[in-house]
Amino acid sequence: MLYSAFIFGIISSFHCIGMCGPIAMMLPVDNQNGVKKAFQIGTYHFGRITAYATIGLIFGLLGRGFFLAGLQQKMSIFIGLAIILVVLIPEKAFANYNFSQPVYKLISKIKSSLGSQFKNKSYKSLFIIGLLNGFLPCGMVYVALFGAIAMQSADLGVLYMVLFGLGTIPLMTLVVYIHAVLKLSYRNKIQKVIPYVTVCIGILFILRGLGLGIPYISPSNMTLFVQEVPNCH
């Protein structure tokens, strides 16, 4: 299932152009030195991926708890359904509920800290910009976190989110170099593809939980998850 994280990251980067693109375009990089600029952009991405890895660790541990409780297959099915529901339920329906209200002050502080870092061209500031950017609310990251939970271990939860972050790097890097990477009409067309890819990932998680005996897609119950005690005959 790990490959789905990287693929979803690539597709999500088209969404990121609209949400995080302005931040990437405003990065305090040295446009006169190409090599230094590349390292500066890399530092920014390293900050983002560090944030993703951190929340991947937290949600991976959560998934580990479900694994130890013997709910791994049910959880995989539930997460698959949740991913699909996120796509099917209209965004306006979520707008009626202010989920961010409990953490509104925290988000405000993150945005405030983020703004102050743009005044400095140091690598530390670029890392912090990426780190804070990674912690900002994002629907695509939320979907990826469902995948991190389904990994049912801390290390795989981290790896899932790191692969997701790596998938977003190519296009987000291109945005820094060429601000008008894609025309708005083309970006809108790509945006329409994202829900279909998301639903496919949700279906993969459901199939994984069902254990239908399909190699690589839905292994049988016995081989579906790594076990501490091997099955011997």
PDB file of N, CA, C and O in Angstrom, residues 6-59:
ATOM      1  N   PHE A   6       2.893   7.683  -2.506  1.00  0.00           N
ATOM      2  CA  PHE A   6       3.673   8.485  -3.447  1.00  0.00           C
ATOM      3  C   PHE A   6       2.811   8.958  -4.612  1.00  0.00           C
ATOM      4  O   PHE A   6       2.874  10.127  -5.009  1.00  0.00           O
ATOM      5  N   ILE A   7       1.975   8.055  -5.137  1.00  0.00           N
ATOM      6  CA  ILE A   7       1.086   8.411  -6.248  1.00  0.00           C
ATOM      7  C   ILE A   7       0.106   9.496  -5.813  1.00  0.00           C
ATOM      8  O   ILE A   7      -0.126  10.474  -6.536  1.00  0.00           O
ATOM      9  N   PHE A   8      -0.451   9.338  -4.619  1.00  0.00           N
ATOM     10  CA  PHE A   8      -1.388  10.333  -4.114  1.00  0.00           C
ATOM     11  C   PHE A   8      -0.686  11.673  -3.890  1.00  0.00           C
ATOM     12  O   PHE A   8      -1.277  12.735  -4.100  1.00  0.00           O
ATOM     13  N   GLY A   9       0.580  11.619  -3.484  1.00  0.00           N
ATOM     14  CA  GLY A   9       1.354  12.848  -3.306  1.00  0.00           C
ATOM     15  C   GLY A   9       1.522  13.597  -4.616  1.00  0.00           C
ATOM     16  O   GLY A   9       1.401  14.822  -4.667  1.00  0.00           O
ATOM     17  N   ILE A  10       1.796  12.853  -5.681  1.00  0.00           N
ATOM     18  CA  ILE A  10       1.963  13.472  -7.006  1.00  0.00           C
ATOM     19  C   ILE A  10       0.665  14.151  -7.442  1.00  0.00           C
ATOM     20  O   ILE A  10       0.660  15.306  -7.884  1.00  0.00           O
ATOM     21  N   ILE A  11      -0.448  13.418  -7.310  1.00  0.00           N
ATOM     22  CA  ILE A  11      -1.740  13.974  -7.705  1.00  0.00           C
ATOM     23  C   ILE A  11      -2.124  15.149  -6.806  1.00  0.00           C
ATOM     24  O   ILE A  11      -2.635  16.176  -7.271  1.00  0.00           O
ATOM     25  N   SER A  12      -1.857  15.026  -5.508  1.00  0.00           N
ATOM     26  CA  SER A  12      -2.216  16.084  -4.560  1.00  0.00           C
ATOM     27  C   SER A  12      -1.451  17.374  -4.816  1.00  0.00           C
ATOM     28  O   SER A  12      -1.918  18.458  -4.451  1.00  0.00           O
ATOM     29  N   SER A  13      -0.267  17.269  -5.433  1.00  0.00           N
ATOM     30  CA  SER A  13       0.548  18.466  -5.660  1.00  0.00           C
ATOM     31  C   SER A  13      -0.166  19.470  -6.555  1.00  0.00           C
ATOM     32  O   SER A  13       0.092  20.672  -6.479  1.00  0.00           O
ATOM     33  N   PHE A  14      -1.095  18.988  -7.388  1.00  0.00           N
ATOM     34  CA  PHE A  14      -1.868  19.915  -8.219  1.00  0.00           C
ATOM     35  C   PHE A  14      -2.816  20.729  -7.337  1.00  0.00           C
ATOM     36  O   PHE A  14      -3.097  21.885  -7.616  1.00  0.00           O
ATOM     37  N   HIS A  15      -3.304  20.103  -6.276  1.00  0.00           N
ATOM     38  CA  HIS A  15      -4.120  20.819  -5.299  1.00  0.00           C
ATOM     39  C   HIS A  15      -3.240  21.765  -4.488  1.00  0.00           C
ATOM     40  O   HIS A  15      -3.644  22.879  -4.152  1.00  0.00           O
ATOM     41  N   CYS A  16      -2.016  21.317  -4.205  1.00  0.00           N
ATOM     42  CA  CYS A  16      -1.089  22.123  -3.403  1.00  0.00           C
ATOM     43  C   CYS A  16      -0.702  23.423  -4.110  1.00  0.00           C
ATOM     44  O   CYS A  16      -0.351  24.407  -3.458  1.00  0.00           O
ATOM     45  N   ILE A  17      -0.725  23.413  -5.443  1.00  0.00           N
ATOM     46  CA  ILE A  17      -0.383  24.635  -6.185  1.00  0.00           C
ATOM     47  C   ILE A  17      -1.298  25.776  -5.768  1.00  0.00           C
ATOM     48  O   ILE A  17      -0.863  26.914  -5.587  1.00  0.00           O
ATOM     49  N   GLY A  18      -2.579  25.440  -5.580  1.00  0.00           N
ATOM     50  CA  GLY A  18      -3.528  26.477  -5.195  1.00  0.00           C
ATOM     51  C   GLY A  18      -3.440  26.846  -3.729  1.00  0.00           C
ATOM     52  O   GLY A  18      -3.586  28.006  -3.364  1.00  0.00           O
ATOM     53  N   MET A  19      -3.170  25.845  -2.861  1.00  0.00           N
ATOM     54  CA  MET A  19      -3.170  26.076  -1.426  1.00  0.00           C
ATOM     55  C   MET A  19      -1.813  26.555  -0.909  1.00  0.00           C
ATOM     56  O   MET A  19      -1.714  27.542  -0.186  1.00  0.00           O
ATOM     57  N   CYS A  20      -0.754  25.827  -1.278  1.00  0.00           N
ATOM     58  CA  CYS A  20       0.589  26.134  -0.764  1.00  0.00           C
ATOM     59  C   CYS A  20       1.470  26.813  -1.807  1.00  0.00           C
ATOM     60  O   CYS A  20       2.580  27.248  -1.477  1.00  0.00           O
ATOM     61  N   GLY A  21       0.983  26.873  -3.060  1.00  0.00           N
ATOM     62  CA  GLY A  21       1.764  27.497  -4.117  1.00  0.00           C
ATOM     63  C   GLY A  21       2.214  28.910  -3.792  1.00  0.00           C
ATOM     64  O   GLY A  21       3.385  29.257  -3.981  1.00  0.00           O
ATOM     65  N   PRO A  22       1.307  29.765  -3.275  1.00  0.00           N
ATOM     66  CA  PRO A  22       1.709  31.131  -2.933  1.00  0.00           C
ATOM     67  C   PRO A  22       2.862  31.183  -1.931  1.00  0.00           C
ATOM     68  O   PRO A  22       3.728  32.052  -2.013  1.00  0.00           O
ATOM     69  N   ILE A  23       2.865  30.236  -0.988  1.00  0.00           N
ATOM     70  CA  ILE A  23       3.958  30.190  -0.010  1.00  0.00           C
ATOM     71  C   ILE A  23       5.262  29.836  -0.710  1.00  0.00           C
ATOM     72  O   ILE A  23       6.310  30.442  -0.455  1.00  0.00           O
ATOM     73  N   ALA A  24       5.204  28.845  -1.611  1.00  0.00           N
ATOM     74  CA  ALA A  24       6.406  28.433  -2.344  1.00  0.00           C
ATOM     75  C   ALA A  24       6.936  29.561  -3.215  1.00  0.00           C
ATOM     76  O   ALA A  24       8.152  29.755  -3.341  1.00  0.00           O
ATOM     77  N   MET A  25       6.041  30.323  -3.817  1.00  0.00           N
ATOM     78  CA  MET A  25       6.450  31.431  -4.685  1.00  0.00           C
ATOM     79  C   MET A  25       7.114  32.556  -3.901  1.00  0.00           C
ATOM     80  O   MET A  25       7.920  33.308  -4.439  1.00  0.00           O
ATOM     81  N   MET A  26       6.755  32.673  -2.614  1.00  0.00           N
ATOM     82  CA  MET A  26       7.279  33.758  -1.781  1.00  0.00           C
ATOM     83  C   MET A  26       8.530  33.363  -1.004  1.00  0.00           C
ATOM     84  O   MET A  26       9.051  34.153  -0.207  1.00  0.00           O
ATOM     85  N   LEU A  27       9.026  32.157  -1.206  1.00  0.00           N
ATOM     86  CA  LEU A  27      10.192  31.700  -0.448  1.00  0.00           C
ATOM     87  C   LEU A  27      11.360  32.669  -0.614  1.00  0.00           C
ATOM     88  O   LEU A  27      11.681  33.089  -1.737  1.00  0.00           O
ATOM     89  N   PRO A  28      12.039  33.026   0.475  1.00  0.00           N
ATOM     90  CA  PRO A  28      13.174  33.957   0.409  1.00  0.00           C
ATOM     91  C   PRO A  28      14.442  33.266  -0.091  1.00  0.00           C
ATOM     92  O   PRO A  28      15.395  33.060   0.666  1.00  0.00           O
ATOM     93  N   VAL A  29      14.441  32.876  -1.368  1.00  0.00           N
ATOM     94  CA  VAL A  29      15.586  32.170  -1.940  1.00  0.00           C
ATOM     95  C   VAL A  29      16.488  33.131  -2.706  1.00  0.00           C
ATOM     96  O   VAL A  29      16.075  34.230  -3.089  1.00  0.00           O
ATOM     97  N   ASP A  30      17.706  32.695  -2.945  1.00  0.00           N
ATOM     98  CA  ASP A  30      18.687  33.496  -3.675  1.00  0.00           C
ATOM     99  C   ASP A  30      18.555  33.209  -5.171  1.00  0.00           C
ATOM    100  O   ASP A  30      19.031  32.183  -5.658  1.00  0.00           O
ATOM    101  N   ASN A  31      17.908  34.095  -5.905  1.00  0.00           N
ATOM    102  CA  ASN A  31      17.683  33.884  -7.334  1.00  0.00           C
ATOM    103  C   ASN A  31      18.926  34.151  -8.182  1.00  0.00           C
ATOM    104  O   ASN A  31      18.925  33.889  -9.385  1.00  0.00           O
ATOM    105  N   GLN A  32      19.989  34.658  -7.565  1.00  0.00           N
ATOM    106  CA  GLN A  32      21.212  34.956  -8.301  1.00  0.00           C
ATOM    107  C   GLN A  32      22.182  33.778  -8.302  1.00  0.00           C
ATOM    108  O   GLN A  32      23.115  33.733  -9.100  1.00  0.00           O
ATOM    109  N   ASN A  33      21.961  32.840  -7.399  1.00  0.00           N
ATOM    110  CA  ASN A  33      22.849  31.676  -7.281  1.00  0.00           C
ATOM    111  C   ASN A  33      22.010  30.409  -7.416  1.00  0.00           C
ATOM    112  O   ASN A  33      21.292  30.026  -6.502  1.00  0.00           O
ATOM    113  N   GLY A  34      22.117  29.763  -8.585  1.00  0.00           N
ATOM    114  CA  GLY A  34      21.285  28.602  -8.878  1.00  0.00           C
ATOM    115  C   GLY A  34      21.500  27.445  -7.929  1.00  0.00           C
ATOM    116  O   GLY A  34      20.543  26.787  -7.500  1.00  0.00           O
ATOM    117  N   VAL A  35      22.763  27.162  -7.584  1.00  0.00           N
ATOM    118  CA  VAL A  35      23.066  26.031  -6.697  1.00  0.00           C
ATOM    119  C   VAL A  35      22.518  26.291  -5.297  1.00  0.00           C
ATOM    120  O   VAL A  35      21.885  25.416  -4.681  1.00  0.00           O
ATOM    121  N   LYS A  36      22.765  27.501  -4.808  1.00  0.00           N
ATOM    122  CA  LYS A  36      22.272  27.857  -3.474  1.00  0.00           C
ATOM    123  C   LYS A  36      20.751  27.830  -3.439  1.00  0.00           C
ATOM    124  O   LYS A  36      20.145  27.371  -2.460  1.00  0.00           O
ATOM    125  N   LYS A  37      20.129  28.289  -4.513  1.00  0.00           N
ATOM    126  CA  LYS A  37      18.669  28.298  -4.587  1.00  0.00           C
ATOM    127  C   LYS A  37      18.120  26.877  -4.498  1.00  0.00           C
ATOM    128  O   LYS A  37      17.122  26.628  -3.809  1.00  0.00           O
ATOM    129  N   ALA A  38      18.778  25.939  -5.181  1.00  0.00           N
ATOM    130  CA  ALA A  38      18.335  24.546  -5.162  1.00  0.00           C
ATOM    131  C   ALA A  38      18.416  23.971  -3.749  1.00  0.00           C
ATOM    132  O   ALA A  38      17.507  23.266  -3.293  1.00  0.00           O
ATOM    133  N   PHE A  39      19.512  24.287  -3.030  1.00  0.00           N
ATOM    134  CA  PHE A  39      19.658  23.814  -1.658  1.00  0.00           C
ATOM    135  C   PHE A  39      18.631  24.470  -0.739  1.00  0.00           C
ATOM    136  O   PHE A  39      18.113  23.832   0.188  1.00  0.00           O
ATOM    137  N   GLN A  40      18.328  25.728  -1.004  1.00  0.00           N
ATOM    138  CA  GLN A  40      17.332  26.428  -0.187  1.00  0.00           C
ATOM    139  C   GLN A  40      15.944  25.812  -0.369  1.00  0.00           C
ATOM    140  O   GLN A  40      15.210  25.607   0.604  1.00  0.00           O
ATOM    141  N   ILE A  41      15.607  25.509  -1.609  1.00  0.00           N
ATOM    142  CA  ILE A  41      14.310  24.874  -1.883  1.00  0.00           C
ATOM    143  C   ILE A  41      14.264  23.484  -1.250  1.00  0.00           C
ATOM    144  O   ILE A  41      13.246  23.071  -0.681  1.00  0.00           O
ATOM    145  N   GLY A  42      15.386  22.765  -1.346  1.00  0.00           N
ATOM    146  CA  GLY A  42      15.468  21.441  -0.727  1.00  0.00           C
ATOM    147  C   GLY A  42      15.272  21.508   0.783  1.00  0.00           C
ATOM    148  O   GLY A  42      14.638  20.637   1.385  1.00  0.00           O
ATOM    149  N   THR A  43      15.818  22.558   1.401  1.00  0.00           N
ATOM    150  CA  THR A  43      15.653  22.752   2.851  1.00  0.00           C
ATOM    151  C   THR A  43      14.196  22.983   3.201  1.00  0.00           C
ATOM    152  O   THR A  43      13.679  22.465   4.202  1.00  0.00           O
ATOM    153  N   TYR A  44      13.513  23.776   2.368  1.00  0.00           N
ATOM    154  CA  TYR A  44      12.082  24.030   2.574  1.00  0.00           C
ATOM    155  C   TYR A  44      11.296  22.721   2.495  1.00  0.00           C
ATOM    156  O   TYR A  44      10.448  22.436   3.359  1.00  0.00           O
ATOM    157  N   HIS A  45      11.585  21.903   1.488  1.00  0.00           N
ATOM    158  CA  HIS A  45      10.889  20.627   1.346  1.00  0.00           C
ATOM    159  C   HIS A  45      11.211  19.689   2.503  1.00  0.00           C
ATOM    160  O   HIS A  45      10.347  18.931   2.962  1.00  0.00           O
ATOM    161  N   PHE A  46      12.448  19.738   2.975  1.00  0.00           N
ATOM    162  CA  PHE A  46      12.839  18.901   4.107  1.00  0.00           C
ATOM    163  C   PHE A  46      12.020  19.267   5.340  1.00  0.00           C
ATOM    164  O   PHE A  46      11.612  18.388   6.124  1.00  0.00           O
ATOM    165  N   GLY A  47      11.759  20.546   5.505  1.00  0.00           N
ATOM    166  CA  GLY A  47      10.910  20.998   6.612  1.00  0.00           C
ATOM    167  C   GLY A  47       9.499  20.464   6.483  1.00  0.00           C
ATOM    168  O   GLY A  47       8.899  19.997   7.462  1.00  0.00           O
ATOM    169  N   ARG A  48       8.943  20.523   5.264  1.00  0.00           N
ATOM    170  CA  ARG A  48       7.579  20.011   5.038  1.00  0.00           C
ATOM    171  C   ARG A  48       7.496  18.524   5.344  1.00  0.00           C
ATOM    172  O   ARG A  48       6.574  18.065   6.026  1.00  0.00           O
ATOM    173  N   ILE A  49       8.467  17.773   4.830  1.00  0.00           N
ATOM    174  CA  ILE A  49       8.440  16.321   5.007  1.00  0.00           C
ATOM    175  C   ILE A  49       8.662  15.950   6.470  1.00  0.00           C
ATOM    176  O   ILE A  49       8.117  14.958   6.956  1.00  0.00           O
ATOM    177  N   THR A  50       9.455  16.758   7.179  1.00  0.00           N
ATOM    178  CA  THR A  50       9.638  16.526   8.618  1.00  0.00           C
ATOM    179  C   THR A  50       8.307  16.659   9.346  1.00  0.00           C
ATOM    180  O   THR A  50       7.989  15.867  10.246  1.00  0.00           O
ATOM    181  N   ALA A  51       7.520  17.653   8.960  1.00  0.00           N
ATOM    182  CA  ALA A  51       6.191  17.836   9.566  1.00  0.00           C
ATOM    183  C   ALA A  51       5.298  16.650   9.244  1.00  0.00           C
ATOM    184  O   ALA A  51       4.608  16.113  10.129  1.00  0.00           O
ATOM    185  N   TYR A  52       5.307  16.216   7.979  1.00  0.00           N
ATOM    186  CA  TYR A  52       4.492  15.063   7.586  1.00  0.00           C
ATOM    187  C   TYR A  52       4.918  13.808   8.346  1.00  0.00           C
ATOM    188  O   TYR A  52       4.079  13.009   8.785  1.00  0.00           O
ATOM    189  N   ALA A  53       6.228  13.624   8.490  1.00  0.00           N
ATOM    190  CA  ALA A  53       6.742  12.446   9.189  1.00  0.00           C
ATOM    191  C   ALA A  53       6.319  12.465  10.660  1.00  0.00           C
ATOM    192  O   ALA A  53       5.991  11.416  11.238  1.00  0.00           O
ATOM    193  N   THR A  54       6.308  13.648  11.254  1.00  0.00           N
ATOM    194  CA  THR A  54       5.932  13.776  12.661  1.00  0.00           C
ATOM    195  C   THR A  54       4.477  13.381  12.891  1.00  0.00           C
ATOM    196  O   THR A  54       4.174  12.585  13.795  1.00  0.00           O
ATOM    197  N   ILE A  55       3.587  13.914  12.070  1.00  0.00           N
ATOM    198  CA  ILE A  55       2.178  13.550  12.236  1.00  0.00           C
ATOM    199  C   ILE A  55       1.937  12.111  11.779  1.00  0.00           C
ATOM    200  O   ILE A  55       1.037  11.436  12.275  1.00  0.00           O
ATOM    201  N   GLY A  56       2.774  11.622  10.839  1.00  0.00           N
ATOM    202  CA  GLY A  56       2.685  10.229  10.433  1.00  0.00           C
ATOM    203  C   GLY A  56       3.044   9.300  11.579  1.00  0.00           C
ATOM    204  O   GLY A  56       2.450   8.228  11.744  1.00  0.00           O
ATOM    205  N   LEU A  57       4.018   9.721  12.396  1.00  0.00           N
ATOM    206  CA  LEU A  57       4.409   8.950  13.581  1.00  0.00           C
ATOM    207  C   LEU A  57       3.257   8.860  14.568  1.00  0.00           C
ATOM    208  O   LEU A  57       2.937   7.777  15.080  1.00  0.00           O
ATOM    209  N   ILE A  58       2.607   9.990  14.803  1.00  0.00           N
ATOM    210  CA  ILE A  58       1.497  10.027  15.758  1.00  0.00           C
ATOM    211  C   ILE A  58       0.345   9.136  15.297  1.00  0.00           C
ATOM    212  O   ILE A  58      -0.181   8.318  16.063  1.00  0.00           O
ATOM    213  N   PHE A  59      -0.027   9.274  14.028  1.00  0.00           N
ATOM    214  CA  PHE A  59      -1.155   8.494  13.526  1.00  0.00           C
ATOM    215  C   PHE A  59      -0.768   7.036  13.280  1.00  0.00           C
ATOM    216  O   PHE A  59      -1.623   6.152  13.326  1.00  0.00           O
TER     217      PHE A  59
END
